[in-house]
mmCIF file of C-alpha atoms and ligand atoms in Angstrom:
data_model
loop_
_atom_site.group_PDB
_atom_site.id
_atom_site.type_symbol
_atom_site.label_atom_id
_atom_site.label_comp_id
_atom_site.label_asym_id
_atom_site.label_seq_id
_atom_site.Cartn_x
_atom_site.Cartn_y
_atom_site.Cartn_z
ATOM 1 C CA MET E 21 0.000 0.000 0.000
ATOM 2 C CA ASN E 22 1.422 3.444 -0.811
ATOM 3 C CA HIS E 23 2.089 6.018 1.911
ATOM 4 C CA GLN E 24 -0.819 8.275 0.976
ATOM 5 C CA LEU E 25 -3.294 5.407 1.177
ATOM 6 C CA ILE E 26 -1.859 4.277 4.513
ATOM 7 C CA ILE E 27 -2.381 7.795 5.897
ATOM 8 C CA THR E 28 -5.940 8.025 4.517
ATOM 9 C CA ASN E 29 -6.927 4.640 5.960
ATOM 10 C CA THR E 30 -5.298 5.411 9.301
ATOM 11 C CA THR E 31 -7.120 8.752 9.496
ATOM 12 C CA GLU E 32 -10.476 6.959 9.055
ATOM 13 C CA PHE E 33 -9.521 4.308 11.634
ATOM 14 C CA VAL E 34 -8.595 6.952 14.240
ATOM 15 C CA LYS E 35 -11.690 9.092 13.546
ATOM 16 C CA GLU E 36 -13.893 6.068 14.115
ATOM 17 C CA ARG E 37 -12.156 5.024 17.347
ATOM 18 C CA LEU E 38 -12.113 8.482 18.978
ATOM 19 C CA LYS E 39 -15.453 9.829 17.758
ATOM 20 C CA ASN E 40 -17.287 9.548 21.103
ATOM 21 C CA ASP E 41 -14.526 10.805 23.359
ATOM 22 C CA ALA E 42 -15.273 13.642 25.807
ATOM 23 C CA THR E 43 -12.005 13.602 27.765
ATOM 24 C CA GLY E 44 -10.010 15.848 25.429
ATOM 25 C CA HIS E 45 -8.777 12.974 23.231
ATOM 26 C CA ASP E 46 -11.344 13.491 20.506
ATOM 27 C CA TRP E 47 -10.576 13.489 16.784
ATOM 28 C CA TRP E 48 -9.990 17.263 16.724
ATOM 29 C CA HIS E 49 -7.125 16.892 19.208
ATOM 30 C CA ILE E 50 -5.531 14.444 16.763
ATOM 31 C CA HIS E 51 -6.250 16.771 13.834
ATOM 32 C CA ARG E 52 -4.452 19.646 15.605
ATOM 33 C CA VAL E 53 -1.516 17.467 16.709
ATOM 34 C CA VAL E 54 -1.069 16.160 13.137
ATOM 35 C CA ASN E 55 -0.922 19.739 11.821
ATOM 36 C CA ILE E 56 1.464 21.066 14.477
ATOM 37 C CA ALA E 57 3.664 17.966 14.100
ATOM 38 C CA ALA E 58 3.800 18.364 10.301
ATOM 39 C CA ASN E 59 5.017 21.961 10.710
ATOM 40 C CA LEU E 60 7.638 21.033 13.299
ATOM 41 C CA ALA E 61 8.745 18.035 11.200
ATOM 42 C CA HIS E 62 9.359 20.335 8.261
ATOM 43 C CA SER E 63 11.609 22.735 10.195
ATOM 44 C CA GLU E 64 13.417 19.870 11.980
ATOM 45 C CA GLY E 65 13.925 17.757 8.848
ATOM 46 C CA ALA E 66 12.105 14.814 10.479
ATOM 47 C CA ASP E 67 10.607 11.908 8.504
ATOM 48 C CA ALA E 68 7.112 13.151 7.605
ATOM 49 C CA PHE E 69 5.562 9.662 7.215
ATOM 50 C CA VAL E 70 6.649 8.384 10.646
ATOM 51 C CA VAL E 71 5.630 11.700 12.265
ATOM 52 C CA LYS E 72 2.187 11.630 10.675
ATOM 53 C CA LEU E 73 1.482 8.009 11.599
ATOM 54 C CA ALA E 74 2.636 8.524 15.191
ATOM 55 C CA ALA E 75 0.619 11.757 15.535
ATOM 56 C CA LEU E 76 -2.483 10.017 14.156
ATOM 57 C CA LEU E 77 -2.152 6.932 16.367
ATOM 58 C CA HIS E 78 -0.684 8.413 19.586
ATOM 59 C CA ASP E 79 -3.933 8.364 21.576
ATOM 60 C CA VAL E 80 -5.805 5.328 20.145
ATOM 61 C CA ALA E 81 -5.147 3.401 23.354
ATOM 62 C CA ASP E 82 -4.207 6.056 25.930
ATOM 63 C CA TRP E 83 -3.987 4.855 29.574
ATOM 64 C CA LYS E 84 -6.564 7.457 30.638
ATOM 65 C CA PHE E 85 -9.430 5.724 28.852
ATOM 66 C CA PHE E 86 -8.201 2.357 27.497
ATOM 67 C CA GLU E 87 -9.380 -0.452 29.739
ATOM 68 C CA GLY E 88 -6.923 -3.224 28.809
ATOM 69 C CA THR E 89 -3.355 -3.888 29.926
ATOM 70 C CA HIS E 90 -0.324 -1.935 28.724
ATOM 71 C CA ALA E 91 0.559 -4.777 26.308
ATOM 72 C CA GLU E 92 -2.980 -4.766 24.883
ATOM 73 C CA ALA E 93 -2.843 -0.992 24.472
ATOM 74 C CA ILE E 94 0.351 -0.945 22.415
ATOM 75 C CA ALA E 95 -0.960 -3.877 20.335
ATOM 76 C CA VAL E 96 -3.733 -1.631 18.954
ATOM 77 C CA PRO E 97 -1.534 0.618 16.757
ATOM 78 C CA ARG E 98 0.871 -2.279 16.039
ATOM 79 C CA ASN E 99 -1.886 -4.584 14.777
ATOM 80 C CA TRP E 100 -3.348 -1.770 12.744
ATOM 81 C CA LEU E 101 -0.034 -0.963 11.009
ATOM 82 C CA ASN E 102 0.646 -4.675 10.460
ATOM 83 C CA SER E 103 -2.775 -5.065 8.832
ATOM 84 C CA LEU E 104 -1.768 -2.384 6.292
ATOM 85 C CA GLY E 105 1.549 -4.079 5.588
ATOM 86 C CA VAL E 106 3.638 -1.149 6.888
ATOM 87 C CA GLU E 107 7.374 -2.029 7.065
ATOM 88 C CA LYS E 108 8.467 -3.389 10.444
ATOM 89 C CA GLU E 109 11.045 -0.639 10.928
ATOM 90 C CA VAL E 110 8.402 2.098 10.578
ATOM 91 C CA THR E 111 5.910 0.230 12.784
ATOM 92 C CA ASP E 112 8.515 -0.285 15.529
ATOM 93 C CA HIS E 113 9.465 3.386 15.406
ATOM 94 C CA VAL E 114 5.841 4.594 15.551
ATOM 95 C CA CYS E 115 5.061 2.254 18.472
ATOM 96 C CA GLU E 116 8.170 3.401 20.348
ATOM 97 C CA ILE E 117 7.001 7.011 20.012
ATOM 98 C CA ILE E 118 3.484 6.155 21.229
ATOM 99 C CA GLU E 119 4.866 4.293 24.257
ATOM 100 C CA ASN E 120 7.075 7.174 25.341
ATOM 101 C CA ILE E 121 4.986 10.218 24.510
ATOM 102 C CA SER E 122 3.001 10.780 27.709
ATOM 103 C CA PHE E 123 3.657 13.148 30.558
ATOM 104 C CA LYS E 124 4.117 11.015 33.695
ATOM 105 C CA GLY E 125 4.380 13.516 36.538
ATOM 106 C CA ALA E 126 6.415 16.609 37.460
ATOM 107 C CA GLY E 127 9.427 14.629 38.675
ATOM 108 C CA VAL E 128 9.468 11.944 35.955
ATOM 109 C CA ALA E 129 11.636 12.362 32.823
ATOM 110 C CA THR E 130 10.084 11.336 29.484
ATOM 111 C CA PRO E 131 12.974 11.337 26.994
ATOM 112 C CA MET E 132 12.462 10.709 23.290
ATOM 113 C CA ARG E 133 15.193 8.932 21.313
ATOM 114 C CA THR E 134 14.530 10.195 17.785
ATOM 115 C CA ILE E 135 13.769 13.551 16.185
ATOM 116 C CA GLU E 136 10.428 12.136 14.937
ATOM 117 C CA GLY E 137 9.506 11.291 18.554
ATOM 118 C CA LYS E 138 10.621 14.702 19.787
ATOM 119 C CA VAL E 139 8.460 16.422 17.176
ATOM 120 C CA VAL E 140 5.300 14.415 17.961
ATOM 121 C CA GLN E 141 5.796 14.824 21.725
ATOM 122 C CA ASP E 142 6.146 18.606 21.296
ATOM 123 C CA ALA E 143 3.022 18.762 19.116
ATOM 124 C CA ASP E 144 0.986 16.754 21.653
ATOM 125 C CA ARG E 145 2.203 18.983 24.486
ATOM 126 C CA LEU E 146 1.500 22.184 22.569
ATOM 127 C CA ASP E 147 -2.116 21.078 22.238
ATOM 128 C CA ALA E 148 -2.284 20.709 26.035
ATOM 129 C CA ILE E 149 -1.398 24.400 26.620
ATOM 130 C CA GLY E 150 -2.654 27.818 25.477
ATOM 131 C CA ALA E 151 -6.346 28.539 24.836
ATOM 132 C CA VAL E 152 -7.051 25.036 23.535
ATOM 133 C CA GLY E 153 -5.154 23.542 26.450
ATOM 134 C CA ILE E 154 -7.296 25.488 28.938
ATOM 135 C CA ALA E 155 -10.467 24.279 27.206
ATOM 136 C CA ARG E 156 -9.230 20.678 27.160
ATOM 137 C CA ALA E 157 -8.289 20.721 30.837
ATOM 138 C CA PHE E 158 -11.788 21.821 31.893
ATOM 139 C CA ALA E 159 -13.403 19.374 29.451
ATOM 140 C CA TYR E 160 -11.305 16.563 30.955
ATOM 141 C CA GLY E 161 -12.004 17.677 34.535
ATOM 142 C CA GLY E 162 -15.746 17.893 33.806
ATOM 143 C CA SER E 163 -15.769 14.430 32.243
ATOM 144 C CA LYS E 164 -14.228 13.058 35.464
ATOM 145 C CA GLY E 165 -16.518 15.049 37.799
ATOM 146 C CA ARG E 166 -13.569 17.062 39.150
ATOM 147 C CA GLU E 167 -13.924 20.406 40.935
ATOM 148 C CA MET E 168 -12.650 23.363 38.877
ATOM 149 C CA PHE E 169 -10.840 24.786 41.867
ATOM 150 C CA ASN E 170 -10.742 24.371 45.619
ATOM 151 C CA PRO E 171 -8.322 26.570 47.583
ATOM 152 C CA ALA E 172 -8.014 23.841 50.243
ATOM 153 C CA VAL E 173 -6.652 21.279 47.758
ATOM 154 C CA LEU E 174 -2.994 22.037 47.014
ATOM 155 C CA PRO E 175 -1.068 21.005 43.880
ATOM 156 C CA GLU E 176 1.324 18.043 44.198
ATOM 157 C CA MET E 177 4.603 17.550 42.342
ATOM 158 C CA HIS E 178 4.284 13.836 41.496
ATOM 159 C CA GLN E 179 7.529 11.883 41.612
ATOM 160 C CA SER E 180 6.197 8.687 39.999
ATOM 161 C CA PHE E 181 3.844 7.826 37.164
ATOM 162 C CA ASN E 182 1.737 5.836 39.628
ATOM 163 C CA ASP E 183 1.178 8.830 41.916
ATOM 164 C CA TYR E 184 0.390 11.023 38.907
ATOM 165 C CA LYS E 185 -2.197 8.486 37.647
ATOM 166 C CA LYS E 186 -3.907 8.220 41.047
ATOM 167 C CA ASN E 187 -4.233 11.988 41.375
ATOM 168 C CA GLN E 188 -7.814 13.231 41.868
ATOM 169 C CA GLY E 189 -7.074 16.953 42.259
ATOM 170 C CA THR E 190 -8.809 20.000 40.832
ATOM 171 C CA THR E 191 -8.469 21.222 37.263
ATOM 172 C CA ILE E 192 -6.666 24.410 38.339
ATOM 173 C CA ASN E 193 -4.135 22.201 40.128
ATOM 174 C CA HIS E 194 -3.521 20.377 36.834
ATOM 175 C CA PHE E 195 -2.061 23.634 35.506
ATOM 176 C CA HIS E 196 0.564 23.590 38.276
ATOM 177 C CA GLU E 197 1.106 19.837 38.144
ATOM 178 C CA LYS E 198 1.550 19.605 34.360
ATOM 179 C CA LEU E 199 0.537 22.413 32.012
ATOM 180 C CA LEU E 200 2.834 25.160 33.357
ATOM 181 C CA LEU E 201 5.789 22.734 33.336
ATOM 182 C CA LEU E 202 5.581 21.893 29.638
ATOM 183 C CA LYS E 203 7.319 24.982 28.211
ATOM 184 C CA ASP E 204 10.594 23.862 29.827
ATOM 185 C CA ARG E 205 10.245 20.337 28.455
ATOM 186 C CA MET E 206 9.992 21.141 24.768
ATOM 187 C CA ASN E 207 12.406 19.282 22.496
ATOM 188 C CA THR E 208 12.520 21.521 19.410
ATOM 189 C CA LYS E 209 13.342 25.184 18.843
ATOM 190 C CA ASN E 210 10.058 26.058 17.137
ATOM 191 C CA GLY E 211 8.124 24.020 19.675
ATOM 192 C CA ARG E 212 9.688 26.114 22.424
ATOM 193 C CA ILE E 213 8.765 29.385 20.696
ATOM 194 C CA LEU E 214 5.121 28.315 20.335
ATOM 195 C CA ALA E 215 5.053 26.966 23.895
ATOM 196 C CA LEU E 216 6.251 30.276 25.362
ATOM 197 C CA LYS E 217 3.407 32.164 23.694
ATOM 198 C CA ARG E 218 0.824 29.644 24.900
ATOM 199 C CA HIS E 219 2.373 29.627 28.383
ATOM 200 C CA GLU E 220 2.003 33.407 28.717
ATOM 201 C CA TYR E 221 -1.647 33.112 27.707
ATOM 202 C CA MET E 222 -2.281 30.531 30.458
ATOM 203 C CA LEU E 223 -0.587 32.724 33.079
ATOM 204 C CA GLY E 224 -2.940 35.589 32.150
ATOM 205 C CA PHE E 225 -5.912 33.238 32.415
ATOM 206 C CA LEU E 226 -4.862 31.953 35.850
ATOM 207 C CA GLN E 227 -4.308 35.459 37.173
ATOM 208 C CA GLN E 228 -7.761 36.559 36.015
ATOM 209 C CA PHE E 229 -9.352 33.353 37.377
ATOM 210 C CA GLU E 230 -7.831 33.931 40.811
ATOM 211 C CA SER E 231 -8.866 37.571 40.914
ATOM 212 C CA GLU E 232 -12.461 36.621 40.032
ATOM 213 C CA TRP E 233 -12.553 33.725 42.519
ATOM 214 C CA GLU E 234 -13.405 35.797 45.615
ATOM 215 C CA GLY E 235 -15.963 37.743 43.604
ATOM 216 C CA THR E 236 -14.097 40.988 44.107
ATOM 217 C CA ASN E 237 -13.050 41.622 40.531
HETATM 218 P P1 ADP M 327 -2.105 14.676 25.766
HETATM 219 O O1 ADP M 327 -3.065 14.039 24.836
HETATM 220 O O2 ADP M 327 -1.769 16.090 25.428
HETATM 221 O O3 ADP M 327 -0.907 13.807 26.092
HETATM 222 P P2 ADP M 327 -3.268 13.809 28.135
HETATM 223 O O4 ADP M 327 -3.527 12.530 27.460
HETATM 224 O O5 ADP M 327 -2.336 13.802 29.321
HETATM 225 O O6 ADP M 327 -2.787 14.885 27.126
HETATM 226 O O7 ADP M 327 -4.629 14.438 28.601
HETATM 227 C C1 ADP M 327 -5.617 14.895 27.698
HETATM 228 C C2 ADP M 327 -6.089 16.268 28.055
HETATM 229 O O8 ADP M 327 -6.703 16.245 29.327
HETATM 230 C C3 ADP M 327 -4.928 17.259 28.145
HETATM 231 O O9 ADP M 327 -5.292 18.505 27.647
HETATM 232 C C4 ADP M 327 -4.634 17.285 29.613
HETATM 233 O O10 ADP M 327 -4.033 18.472 30.048
HETATM 234 C C5 ADP M 327 -6.006 17.088 30.208
HETATM 235 N N1 ADP M 327 -5.882 16.441 31.493
HETATM 236 C C6 ADP M 327 -5.217 15.290 31.807
HETATM 237 N N2 ADP M 327 -5.274 15.047 33.137
HETATM 238 C C7 ADP M 327 -6.003 16.067 33.653
HETATM 239 C C8 ADP M 327 -6.430 16.423 34.965
HETATM 240 N N3 ADP M 327 -6.104 15.680 36.018
HETATM 241 N N4 ADP M 327 -7.183 17.541 35.110
HETATM 242 C C9 ADP M 327 -7.495 18.303 34.057
HETATM 243 N N5 ADP M 327 -7.125 18.041 32.802
HETATM 244 C C10 ADP M 327 -6.396 16.945 32.602
HETATM 245 NI NI1 NI M 328 -2.655 13.480 22.800
#
């Protein structure tokens, strides 16, 4: 199968799998990540085919909503790529990116080995910050029945993926526990430039939110 057809079929597969999601992993998140990743790939000279496949498939079995084991989760994109006859080298690379992409807590490093992985990780993280990132955080929090904010619940700097996963805090705390940390974890130059702009926007939002909280502003 040629590359274009593989991308078209994979796009349909991902759209179908994520169409009912309300936790911020819907198709439009993928659509945005694919576009950001394509731009970063261009300036970084990364392999556009690997980047596109990894961006398309990065959330098809995310730990936040997939109910099977870790091995079952990573089998989803692998089986899909195998069914299209994608070369083993490309499939292995795409699966490696998907396995390593996620944020795992403030104190946990999430290194990426290849430039293609760095690009897709930056694109995914850019979509978690800025105006869209704010919207996604409250959509996710709402879908889990979380409080928006509670001054009595303090942010935690998680030192293990397990602690991060168990966290039940407020959505405002998620900004301190993840979103505000992302600008310093970008891998690429252009990713960092975009992240800084989105970071500033979130700081303005948080300041306004806090000043409205007591009803005095
Ligand atoms: P990504 O797809 O960018 O890797 P995640 O899979 O970690 O992001 O989460 C999906 C979206 O939900 C992101 O925008 C993220 O910030 C948000 N999110 C994840 N955990 C929480 C949380 N505890 N509270 C609020 N939003 C969250
Ligand atoms: Ni994602």
